[in-house]
Amino acid sequence: MLSIGKTAYLVGLTVKAIKHYEEIGLIQPAYVNPESGYRFYSQKEQQQLIRIRTMRSFGVSLSDILREGDEQMDRLLLHRKREIEQEINELQGKMEGIDQLLNKGENDMETRIVESERFTVKGYEVVGPVSAIPAEWDRLIKEINENDVVVEESFGVCLKMENDIIHYIAGLKSELTEGFPDTKEVIIPAGKFIVATVEGGIPGIPAAYDYIIQMEDIKLRDCYDFERYVHPAGVSEDVIEIWMPIE
């Protein structure tokens, strides 16, 4: 067994950090000298400290490590990876928005006005944080593949957004979803929409919304807005459109 100072040196932590982990219940020394109070750590605790240090270096919170236990490092890192992916998407969206503002008047976004008939979208519902949306798209794609449905377009419909909670449906036109379990539906009323083609893929969606809202020659009406994903045959990437209802 090694002293706390030697252990701190070997595992790349400070003595202060190790004592803090002890105070909050993350780790305990293998032995404490009853006379001197000196702490000693075996290889088991040193390995534990390395796991904690590794997770902390990737931004895993101490509360998560306390709740799950450091032996669940793989699961905690996978969860953190998903958080980072969401953070990257949000940052890319912010970059797109900054570029859009800086280039305003130089690179106009492609838009058009469409008179749409009423149609129904059926799919999988999200009532929660935006980060929950990709899982429902995965569920939809799974059902499309298992039912051999030929899909040329799909829709992400925003029913409501309040604070950080979104009510959203990832789906298809209703006639394509026969046999899909546990679907929810929303009716898109007939009316006029302004349609913007998104640049830069999914991270560019916020910038497209901002661009439309700042257009001075349109007036938005109270109806559902939605994302339309067009899947052209023979093309590897979707065309993404934002549809916003206008008067």
C-alpha atoms as an extended CHARMM CRD file, in Angstrom:
* protein
*
       247  EXT
         1         1  MET       CA              0.0000000000        0.0000000000        0.0000000000  PROA      1               0.0000000000
         2         2  LEU       CA              1.0850000000        3.5520000000       -0.6990000000  PROA      2               0.0000000000
         3         3  SER       CA              0.6400000000        6.8170000000        1.1670000000  PROA      3               0.0000000000
         4         4  ILE       CA             -1.8620000000        9.4290000000       -0.0130000000  PROA      4               0.0000000000
         5         5  GLY       CA              0.9640000000       11.6170000000       -1.3530000000  PROA      5               0.0000000000
         6         6  LYS       CA              2.5270000000        8.8160000000       -3.3970000000  PROA      6               0.0000000000
         7         7  THR       CA             -0.9030000000        7.6540000000       -4.5790000000  PROA      7               0.0000000000
         8         8  ALA       CA             -1.8240000000       11.1820000000       -5.6760000000  PROA      8               0.0000000000
         9         9  TYR       CA              1.4030000000       11.4080000000       -7.6850000000  PROA      9               0.0000000000
        10        10  LEU       CA              0.8810000000        8.0310000000       -9.3800000000  PROA      10              0.0000000000
        11        11  VAL       CA             -2.7730000000        8.5380000000      -10.3530000000  PROA      11              0.0000000000
        12        12  GLY       CA             -2.4170000000       12.1700000000      -11.4360000000  PROA      12              0.0000000000
        13        13  LEU       CA             -4.5760000000       13.7870000000       -8.7630000000  PROA      13              0.0000000000
        14        14  THR       CA             -3.9310000000       16.1670000000       -5.9040000000  PROA      14              0.0000000000
        15        15  VAL       CA             -4.0520000000       15.1540000000       -2.2640000000  PROA      15              0.0000000000
        16        16  LYS       CA             -6.8320000000       17.7180000000       -1.8390000000  PROA      16              0.0000000000
        17        17  ALA       CA             -8.9140000000       16.0520000000       -4.5660000000  PROA      17              0.0000000000
        18        18  ILE       CA             -8.5180000000       12.5930000000       -3.0230000000  PROA      18              0.0000000000
        19        19  LYS       CA             -9.5670000000       13.9040000000        0.3970000000  PROA      19              0.0000000000
        20        20  HSD       CA            -12.5960000000       15.5800000000       -1.1910000000  PROA      20              0.0000000000
        21        21  TYR       CA            -13.6100000000       12.3080000000       -2.8690000000  PROA      21              0.0000000000
        22        22  GLU       CA            -13.3750000000       10.6680000000        0.5450000000  PROA      22              0.0000000000
        23        23  GLU       CA            -15.5340000000       13.3540000000        2.1570000000  PROA      23              0.0000000000
        24        24  ILE       CA            -18.3570000000       12.8940000000       -0.3550000000  PROA      24              0.0000000000
        25        25  GLY       CA            -18.1950000000        9.0990000000       -0.2010000000  PROA      25              0.0000000000
        26        26  LEU       CA            -16.6210000000        8.2590000000       -3.5440000000  PROA      26              0.0000000000
        27        27  ILE       CA            -13.6240000000        6.4140000000       -2.1320000000  PROA      27              0.0000000000
        28        28  GLN       CA            -12.1480000000        5.2340000000        1.1460000000  PROA      28              0.0000000000
        29        29  PRO       CA             -8.5110000000        4.4480000000        1.9670000000  PROA      29              0.0000000000
        30        30  ALA       CA             -7.5310000000        0.8150000000        2.3970000000  PROA      30              0.0000000000
        31        31  TYR       CA             -5.9650000000        1.5940000000        5.7590000000  PROA      31              0.0000000000
        32        32  VAL       CA             -5.7120000000        4.5430000000        8.1410000000  PROA      32              0.0000000000
        33        33  ASN       CA             -2.9800000000        4.4650000000       10.7700000000  PROA      33              0.0000000000
        34        34  PRO       CA             -4.8650000000        4.8770000000       14.0700000000  PROA      34              0.0000000000
        35        35  GLU       CA             -1.9720000000        6.7280000000       15.7020000000  PROA      35              0.0000000000
        36        36  SER       CA             -0.8270000000        9.0860000000       12.9430000000  PROA      36              0.0000000000
        37        37  GLY       CA             -4.0210000000        9.2930000000       10.8810000000  PROA      37              0.0000000000
        38        38  TYR       CA             -1.9860000000        8.7040000000        7.7110000000  PROA      38              0.0000000000
        39        39  ARG       CA             -3.9740000000        7.2430000000        4.8440000000  PROA      39              0.0000000000
        40        40  PHE       CA             -2.7830000000        4.3550000000        2.6890000000  PROA      40              0.0000000000
        41        41  TYR       CA             -4.2030000000        3.0470000000       -0.5880000000  PROA      41              0.0000000000
        42        42  SER       CA             -3.9480000000       -0.3130000000       -2.2850000000  PROA      42              0.0000000000
        43        43  GLN       CA             -3.9440000000       -0.9520000000       -6.0250000000  PROA      43              0.0000000000
        44        44  LYS       CA             -7.7240000000       -1.3670000000       -5.8900000000  PROA      44              0.0000000000
        45        45  GLU       CA             -8.2530000000        2.2020000000       -4.6610000000  PROA      45              0.0000000000
        46        46  GLN       CA             -5.6260000000        3.5260000000       -7.0760000000  PROA      46              0.0000000000
        47        47  GLN       CA             -7.4880000000        1.9490000000       -9.9970000000  PROA      47              0.0000000000
        48        48  GLN       CA            -10.7020000000        3.4320000000       -8.6520000000  PROA      48              0.0000000000
        49        49  LEU       CA             -9.1200000000        6.8820000000       -8.5170000000  PROA      49              0.0000000000
        50        50  ILE       CA             -7.9010000000        6.5330000000      -12.1060000000  PROA      50              0.0000000000
        51        51  ARG       CA            -11.4590000000        5.7240000000      -13.2180000000  PROA      51              0.0000000000
        52        52  ILE       CA            -12.7840000000        8.7660000000      -11.3840000000  PROA      52              0.0000000000
        53        53  ARG       CA            -10.0470000000       10.9950000000      -12.8260000000  PROA      53              0.0000000000
        54        54  THR       CA            -10.7580000000        9.7000000000      -16.3430000000  PROA      54              0.0000000000
        55        55  MET       CA            -14.4860000000       10.3590000000      -16.1100000000  PROA      55              0.0000000000
        56        56  ARG       CA            -13.9880000000       13.7980000000      -14.6020000000  PROA      56              0.0000000000
        57        57  SER       CA            -11.5830000000       14.7030000000      -17.4170000000  PROA      57              0.0000000000
        58        58  PHE       CA            -14.4330000000       14.0770000000      -19.8980000000  PROA      58              0.0000000000
        59        59  GLY       CA            -16.9110000000       16.1220000000      -17.8980000000  PROA      59              0.0000000000
        60        60  VAL       CA            -18.8300000000       13.3790000000      -16.0540000000  PROA      60              0.0000000000
        61        61  SER       CA            -20.2500000000       15.0080000000      -12.9330000000  PROA      61              0.0000000000
        62        62  LEU       CA            -19.3960000000       13.8600000000       -9.4450000000  PROA      62              0.0000000000
        63        63  SER       CA            -23.1190000000       13.4600000000       -8.7320000000  PROA      63              0.0000000000
        64        64  ASP       CA            -23.4380000000       11.0240000000      -11.6480000000  PROA      64              0.0000000000
        65        65  ILE       CA            -20.4120000000        9.0420000000      -10.4630000000  PROA      65              0.0000000000
        66        66  LEU       CA            -21.8220000000        8.9480000000       -6.9290000000  PROA      66              0.0000000000
        67        67  ARG       CA            -25.2200000000        7.7890000000       -8.1700000000  PROA      67              0.0000000000
        68        68  GLU       CA            -23.9960000000        5.1120000000      -10.5870000000  PROA      68              0.0000000000
        69        69  GLY       CA            -20.6620000000        4.1380000000       -9.0550000000  PROA      69              0.0000000000
        70        70  ASP       CA            -17.2520000000        4.4300000000      -10.6910000000  PROA      70              0.0000000000
        71        71  GLU       CA            -17.3950000000        0.7770000000      -11.7700000000  PROA      71              0.0000000000
        72        72  GLN       CA            -20.0710000000        1.8730000000      -14.2810000000  PROA      72              0.0000000000
        73        73  MET       CA            -17.4720000000        3.9330000000      -16.1500000000  PROA      73              0.0000000000
        74        74  ASP       CA            -18.3850000000        2.6220000000      -19.6230000000  PROA      74              0.0000000000
        75        75  ARG       CA            -22.0600000000        3.4760000000      -19.1660000000  PROA      75              0.0000000000
        76        76  LEU       CA            -21.3020000000        6.8930000000      -17.7160000000  PROA      76              0.0000000000
        77        77  LEU       CA            -18.8910000000        7.7050000000      -20.5420000000  PROA      77              0.0000000000
        78        78  LEU       CA            -21.4280000000        6.6110000000      -23.1530000000  PROA      78              0.0000000000
        79        79  HSD       CA            -24.0160000000        8.8870000000      -21.5630000000  PROA      79              0.0000000000
        80        80  ARG       CA            -21.4900000000       11.7300000000      -21.5170000000  PROA      80              0.0000000000
        81        81  LYS       CA            -20.6710000000       11.0830000000      -25.1760000000  PROA      81              0.0000000000
        82        82  ARG       CA            -24.3310000000       11.5670000000      -26.0550000000  PROA      82              0.0000000000
        83        83  GLU       CA            -24.3950000000       14.8030000000      -24.0500000000  PROA      83              0.0000000000
        84        84  ILE       CA            -21.3210000000       16.0410000000      -25.9300000000  PROA      84              0.0000000000
        85        85  GLU       CA            -22.9050000000       15.1670000000      -29.2840000000  PROA      85              0.0000000000
        86        86  GLN       CA            -25.9360000000       17.2500000000      -28.3060000000  PROA      86              0.0000000000
        87        87  GLU       CA            -23.6740000000       20.0920000000      -27.1820000000  PROA      87              0.0000000000
        88        88  ILE       CA            -21.8140000000       19.9480000000      -30.5040000000  PROA      88              0.0000000000
        89        89  ASN       CA            -25.0980000000       20.0980000000      -32.4420000000  PROA      89              0.0000000000
        90        90  GLU       CA            -26.2020000000       23.0840000000      -30.3880000000  PROA      90              0.0000000000
        91        91  LEU       CA            -22.8730000000       24.8380000000      -30.9350000000  PROA      91              0.0000000000
        92        92  GLN       CA            -22.9870000000       24.1350000000      -34.6680000000  PROA      92              0.0000000000
        93        93  GLY       CA            -26.4730000000       25.6060000000      -34.7460000000  PROA      93              0.0000000000
        94        94  LYS       CA            -25.1720000000       28.7080000000      -32.9780000000  PROA      94              0.0000000000
        95        95  MET       CA            -22.3100000000       28.9740000000      -35.4920000000  PROA      95              0.0000000000
        96        96  GLU       CA            -24.8030000000       28.7570000000      -38.3460000000  PROA      96              0.0000000000
        97        97  GLY       CA            -26.8350000000       31.5040000000      -36.7120000000  PROA      97              0.0000000000
        98        98  ILE       CA            -23.7680000000       33.7110000000      -36.2900000000  PROA      98              0.0000000000
        99        99  ASP       CA            -22.7660000000       33.1610000000      -39.9180000000  PROA      99              0.0000000000
       100       100  GLN       CA            -26.2970000000       33.9660000000      -41.0220000000  PROA      100             0.0000000000
       101       101  LEU       CA            -26.2580000000       37.2540000000      -39.1180000000  PROA      101             0.0000000000
       102       102  LEU       CA            -22.7890000000       38.2010000000      -40.2990000000  PROA      102             0.0000000000
       103       103  ASN       CA            -23.6580000000       37.4230000000      -43.9190000000  PROA      103             0.0000000000
       104       104  LYS       CA            -27.1070000000       38.9700000000      -43.8420000000  PROA      104             0.0000000000
       105       105  GLY       CA            -27.8030000000       40.5430000000      -47.1860000000  PROA      105             0.0000000000
       106       106  GLU       CA            -24.9440000000       38.7070000000      -48.8620000000  PROA      106             0.0000000000
       107       107  ASN       CA            -26.1660000000       35.0980000000      -48.8670000000  PROA      107             0.0000000000
       108       108  ASP       CA            -29.9530000000       35.0490000000      -48.9100000000  PROA      108             0.0000000000
       109       109  MET       CA            -31.5110000000       31.7490000000      -47.8930000000  PROA      109             0.0000000000
       110       110  GLU       CA            -33.5850000000       29.9950000000      -50.5390000000  PROA      110             0.0000000000
       111       111  THR       CA            -37.2920000000       30.4200000000      -49.7250000000  PROA      111             0.0000000000
       112       112  ARG       CA            -40.6330000000       29.9240000000      -51.4710000000  PROA      112             0.0000000000
       113       113  ILE       CA            -44.3420000000       30.3400000000      -50.6920000000  PROA      113             0.0000000000
       114       114  VAL       CA            -46.5130000000       27.2020000000      -50.7940000000  PROA      114             0.0000000000
       115       115  GLU       CA            -50.2850000000       26.7590000000      -50.5490000000  PROA      115             0.0000000000
       116       116  SER       CA            -50.6270000000       23.3910000000      -48.7920000000  PROA      116             0.0000000000
       117       117  GLU       CA            -53.6600000000       21.1560000000      -48.5040000000  PROA      117             0.0000000000
       118       118  ARG       CA            -54.5730000000       19.6370000000      -45.1600000000  PROA      118             0.0000000000
       119       119  PHE       CA            -52.7240000000       16.4220000000      -44.3160000000  PROA      119             0.0000000000
       120       120  THR       CA            -52.1360000000       14.1500000000      -41.3270000000  PROA      120             0.0000000000
       121       121  VAL       CA            -48.7660000000       13.1530000000      -39.8820000000  PROA      121             0.0000000000
       122       122  LYS       CA            -48.5030000000       10.0020000000      -37.7520000000  PROA      122             0.0000000000
       123       123  GLY       CA            -45.4000000000        8.9760000000      -35.8960000000  PROA      123             0.0000000000
       124       124  TYR       CA            -43.6310000000        9.0030000000      -32.5710000000  PROA      124             0.0000000000
       125       125  GLU       CA            -44.1670000000       11.6260000000      -29.9190000000  PROA      125             0.0000000000
       126       126  VAL       CA            -41.7430000000       13.5410000000      -27.7380000000  PROA      126             0.0000000000
       127       127  VAL       CA            -42.8360000000       15.5140000000      -24.6920000000  PROA      127             0.0000000000
       128       128  GLY       CA            -39.5740000000       16.4880000000      -23.0620000000  PROA      128             0.0000000000
       129       129  PRO       CA            -36.1830000000       18.0310000000      -23.8500000000  PROA      129             0.0000000000
       130       130  VAL       CA            -35.0170000000       18.5090000000      -27.4320000000  PROA      130             0.0000000000
       131       131  SER       CA            -32.3150000000       15.9240000000      -26.7430000000  PROA      131             0.0000000000
       132       132  ALA       CA            -35.0470000000       13.2410000000      -26.6580000000  PROA      132             0.0000000000
       133       133  ILE       CA            -35.9980000000       13.7920000000      -30.3180000000  PROA      133             0.0000000000
       134       134  PRO       CA            -33.2850000000       11.6640000000      -32.0290000000  PROA      134             0.0000000000
       135       135  ALA       CA            -34.4470000000        8.5070000000      -30.2000000000  PROA      135             0.0000000000
       136       136  GLU       CA            -37.9460000000        8.8500000000      -31.6850000000  PROA      136             0.0000000000
       137       137  TRP       CA            -36.5020000000        9.3520000000      -35.1740000000  PROA      137             0.0000000000
       138       138  ASP       CA            -34.5120000000        6.1440000000      -34.6340000000  PROA      138             0.0000000000
       139       139  ARG       CA            -37.7370000000        4.3930000000      -33.6490000000  PROA      139             0.0000000000
       140       140  LEU       CA            -39.4870000000        5.6870000000      -36.7700000000  PROA      140             0.0000000000
       141       141  ILE       CA            -36.6360000000        4.5860000000      -39.0480000000  PROA      141             0.0000000000
       142       142  LYS       CA            -36.7140000000        1.1290000000      -37.4380000000  PROA      142             0.0000000000
       143       143  GLU       CA            -40.4280000000        0.7590000000      -38.2540000000  PROA      143             0.0000000000
       144       144  ILE       CA            -39.8890000000        2.0400000000      -41.8110000000  PROA      144             0.0000000000
       145       145  ASN       CA            -37.2150000000       -0.5850000000      -42.4090000000  PROA      145             0.0000000000
       146       146  GLU       CA            -39.1300000000       -3.4380000000      -40.7640000000  PROA      146             0.0000000000
       147       147  ASN       CA            -42.2960000000       -2.6440000000      -42.7420000000  PROA      147             0.0000000000
       148       148  ASP       CA            -40.4490000000       -2.0700000000      -46.0570000000  PROA      148             0.0000000000
       149       149  VAL       CA            -42.0740000000        1.3500000000      -46.4940000000  PROA      149             0.0000000000
       150       150  VAL       CA            -40.8440000000        3.4450000000      -49.4140000000  PROA      150             0.0000000000
       151       151  VAL       CA            -40.4060000000        6.9190000000      -47.9770000000  PROA      151             0.0000000000
       152       152  GLU       CA            -39.8380000000       10.0580000000      -50.0380000000  PROA      152             0.0000000000
       153       153  GLU       CA            -40.4960000000       12.5380000000      -47.2540000000  PROA      153             0.0000000000
       154       154  SER       CA            -40.8200000000       12.6480000000      -43.4870000000  PROA      154             0.0000000000
       155       155  PHE       CA            -41.8640000000       15.3150000000      -41.0240000000  PROA      155             0.0000000000
       156       156  GLY       CA            -40.8620000000       16.6980000000      -37.6570000000  PROA      156             0.0000000000
       157       157  VAL       CA            -43.8300000000       18.6580000000      -36.3270000000  PROA      157             0.0000000000
       158       158  CYS       CA            -43.4790000000       21.0700000000      -33.4130000000  PROA      158             0.0000000000
       159       159  LEU       CA            -46.8240000000       21.1580000000      -31.5920000000  PROA      159             0.0000000000
       160       160  LYS       CA            -45.6740000000       23.2630000000      -28.6640000000  PROA      160             0.0000000000
       161       161  MET       CA            -42.5100000000       24.6140000000      -27.0600000000  PROA      161             0.0000000000
       162       162  GLU       CA            -42.5560000000       25.8550000000      -23.4690000000  PROA      162             0.0000000000
       163       163  ASN       CA            -39.3670000000       26.6400000000      -21.5800000000  PROA      163             0.0000000000
       164       164  ASP       CA            -37.0970000000       23.6510000000      -22.3320000000  PROA      164             0.0000000000
       165       165  ILE       CA            -39.9260000000       21.1910000000      -23.0240000000  PROA      165             0.0000000000
       166       166  ILE       CA            -40.9500000000       20.4390000000      -26.6010000000  PROA      166             0.0000000000
       167       167  HSD       CA            -44.0420000000       18.5930000000      -27.8220000000  PROA      167             0.0000000000
       168       168  TYR       CA            -42.9500000000       17.0980000000      -31.1260000000  PROA      168             0.0000000000
       169       169  ILE       CA            -43.8730000000       14.2960000000      -33.5040000000  PROA      169             0.0000000000
       170       170  ALA       CA            -41.4110000000       12.5520000000      -35.8370000000  PROA      170             0.0000000000
       171       171  GLY       CA            -43.5230000000       10.9150000000      -38.5070000000  PROA      171             0.0000000000
       172       172  LEU       CA            -44.8060000000       10.2780000000      -42.0110000000  PROA      172             0.0000000000
       173       173  LYS       CA            -48.0090000000       11.0430000000      -43.8220000000  PROA      173             0.0000000000
       174       174  SER       CA            -50.6090000000        8.8770000000      -42.1300000000  PROA      174             0.0000000000
       175       175  GLU       CA            -51.2770000000        6.5480000000      -45.0500000000  PROA      175             0.0000000000
       176       176  LEU       CA            -47.6940000000        5.2470000000      -44.8490000000  PROA      176             0.0000000000
       177       177  THR       CA            -47.7810000000        4.2520000000      -41.1760000000  PROA      177             0.0000000000
       178       178  GLU       CA            -50.2390000000        1.3580000000      -41.2520000000  PROA      178             0.0000000000
       179       179  GLY       CA            -48.9650000000       -1.3200000000      -38.9010000000  PROA      179             0.0000000000
       180       180  PHE       CA            -46.6950000000        1.0260000000      -36.9430000000  PROA      180             0.0000000000
       181       181  PRO       CA            -47.3730000000        0.5350000000      -33.1910000000  PROA      181             0.0000000000
       182       182  ASP       CA            -48.0860000000        3.2720000000      -30.6310000000  PROA      182             0.0000000000
       183       183  THR       CA            -48.1890000000        6.1700000000      -33.0720000000  PROA      183             0.0000000000
       184       184  LYS       CA            -49.6010000000        9.6200000000      -32.4070000000  PROA      184             0.0000000000
       185       185  GLU       CA            -51.0980000000       11.8510000000      -35.0770000000  PROA      185             0.0000000000
       186       186  VAL       CA            -51.3800000000       15.5380000000      -35.8030000000  PROA      186             0.0000000000
       187       187  ILE       CA            -53.4200000000       17.2510000000      -38.5040000000  PROA      187             0.0000000000
       188       188  ILE       CA            -51.6580000000       20.0010000000      -40.4440000000  PROA      188             0.0000000000
       189       189  PRO       CA            -54.4210000000       22.3860000000      -41.5470000000  PROA      189             0.0000000000
       190       190  ALA       CA            -54.5360000000       23.7000000000      -45.1010000000  PROA      190             0.0000000000
       191       191  GLY       CA            -52.9760000000       27.0840000000      -45.6210000000  PROA      191             0.0000000000
       192       192  LYS       CA            -50.0510000000       29.1410000000      -46.7720000000  PROA      192             0.0000000000
       193       193  PHE       CA            -46.4900000000       28.4180000000      -45.6690000000  PROA      193             0.0000000000
       194       194  ILE       CA            -43.1200000000       29.9930000000      -46.2550000000  PROA      194             0.0000000000
       195       195  VAL       CA            -40.5500000000       27.2920000000      -46.9200000000  PROA      195             0.0000000000
       196       196  ALA       CA            -36.8080000000       27.7030000000      -46.3370000000  PROA      196             0.0000000000
       197       197  THR       CA            -34.1830000000       25.2140000000      -47.4840000000  PROA      197             0.0000000000
       198       198  VAL       CA            -31.7920000000       24.5060000000      -44.6150000000  PROA      198             0.0000000000
       199       199  GLU       CA            -28.0850000000       24.8910000000      -45.2440000000  PROA      199             0.0000000000
       200       200  GLY       CA            -25.5620000000       22.7430000000      -43.3750000000  PROA      200             0.0000000000
       201       201  GLY       CA            -27.8200000000       19.8620000000      -42.3490000000  PROA      201             0.0000000000
       202       202  ILE       CA            -29.5970000000       19.5060000000      -38.9970000000  PROA      202             0.0000000000
       203       203  PRO       CA            -27.2990000000       21.9700000000      -37.1570000000  PROA      203             0.0000000000
       204       204  GLY       CA            -28.4960000000       24.6520000000      -39.6120000000  PROA      204             0.0000000000
       205       205  ILE       CA            -32.1700000000       24.3360000000      -38.5920000000  PROA      205             0.0000000000
       206       206  PRO       CA            -32.1170000000       27.0930000000      -35.9090000000  PROA      206             0.0000000000
       207       207  ALA       CA            -30.5540000000       29.5180000000      -38.3820000000  PROA      207             0.0000000000
       208       208  ALA       CA            -33.3330000000       28.8030000000      -40.8850000000  PROA      208             0.0000000000
       209       209  TYR       CA            -35.9880000000       29.6000000000      -38.2820000000  PROA      209             0.0000000000
       210       210  ASP       CA            -34.1950000000       32.8150000000      -37.3760000000  PROA      210             0.0000000000
       211       211  TYR       CA            -33.9390000000       33.8280000000      -41.0210000000  PROA      211             0.0000000000
       212       212  ILE       CA            -37.6790000000       33.3960000000      -41.6000000000  PROA      212             0.0000000000
       213       213  ILE       CA            -38.6970000000       35.1950000000      -38.4190000000  PROA      213             0.0000000000
       214       214  GLN       CA            -36.5620000000       38.1870000000      -39.3710000000  PROA      214             0.0000000000
       215       215  MET       CA            -38.1000000000       38.5050000000      -42.8350000000  PROA      215             0.0000000000
       216       216  GLU       CA            -39.9490000000       41.8280000000      -42.8680000000  PROA      216             0.0000000000
       217       217  ASP       CA            -42.3720000000       41.0990000000      -45.7060000000  PROA      217             0.0000000000
       218       218  ILE       CA            -44.1680000000       38.1160000000      -44.1180000000  PROA      218             0.0000000000
       219       219  LYS       CA            -46.6000000000       37.7310000000      -41.2350000000  PROA      219             0.0000000000
       220       220  LEU       CA            -46.7090000000       34.4660000000      -39.3170000000  PROA      220             0.0000000000
       221       221  ARG       CA            -50.0320000000       32.8510000000      -38.3960000000  PROA      221             0.0000000000
       222       222  ASP       CA            -50.8970000000       30.5960000000      -35.4650000000  PROA      222             0.0000000000
       223       223  CYS       CA            -50.4610000000       27.0510000000      -36.7630000000  PROA      223             0.0000000000
       224       224  TYR       CA            -47.9650000000       24.2180000000      -36.5200000000  PROA      224             0.0000000000
       225       225  ASP       CA            -44.5360000000       24.7250000000      -38.0390000000  PROA      225             0.0000000000
       226       226  PHE       CA            -42.5870000000       21.6760000000      -39.1230000000  PROA      226             0.0000000000
       227       227  GLU       CA            -39.4180000000       20.2620000000      -40.6170000000  PROA      227             0.0000000000
       228       228  ARG       CA            -39.7860000000       18.3890000000      -43.8990000000  PROA      228             0.0000000000
       229       229  TYR       CA            -37.0790000000       15.8970000000      -44.8070000000  PROA      229             0.0000000000
       230       230  VAL       CA            -37.0320000000       15.0860000000      -48.5110000000  PROA      230             0.0000000000
       231       231  HSD       CA            -35.3170000000       11.8390000000      -49.5020000000  PROA      231             0.0000000000
       232       232  PRO       CA            -34.5210000000       12.0340000000      -53.2330000000  PROA      232             0.0000000000
       233       233  ALA       CA            -33.8160000000        8.6800000000      -54.8930000000  PROA      233             0.0000000000
       234       234  GLY       CA            -30.1180000000        8.0700000000      -55.4290000000  PROA      234             0.0000000000
       235       235  VAL       CA            -29.0470000000       10.9240000000      -53.1250000000  PROA      235             0.0000000000
       236       236  SER       CA            -27.2130000000       10.1190000000      -49.8950000000  PROA      236             0.0000000000
       237       237  GLU       CA            -28.1920000000       13.2710000000      -47.9770000000  PROA      237             0.0000000000
       238       238  ASP       CA            -31.6800000000       14.5520000000      -47.2040000000  PROA      238             0.0000000000
       239       239  VAL       CA            -32.9140000000       17.9540000000      -48.2640000000  PROA      239             0.0000000000
       240       240  ILE       CA            -34.2160000000       19.6590000000      -45.1180000000  PROA      240             0.0000000000
       241       241  GLU       CA            -36.9190000000       22.3030000000      -45.2880000000  PROA      241             0.0000000000
       242       242  ILE       CA            -38.5070000000       24.4850000000      -42.6260000000  PROA      242             0.0000000000
       243       243  TRP       CA            -42.2220000000       25.1690000000      -43.1570000000  PROA      243             0.0000000000
       244       244  MET       CA            -43.6770000000       28.0820000000      -41.2010000000  PROA      244             0.0000000000
       245       245  PRO       CA            -47.3390000000       29.1220000000      -41.5080000000  PROA      245             0.0000000000
       246       246  ILE       CA            -47.9810000000       32.6330000000      -42.8270000000  PROA      246             0.0000000000
       247       247  GLU       CA            -51.0170000000       34.7740000000      -43.5480000000  PROA      247             0.0000000000
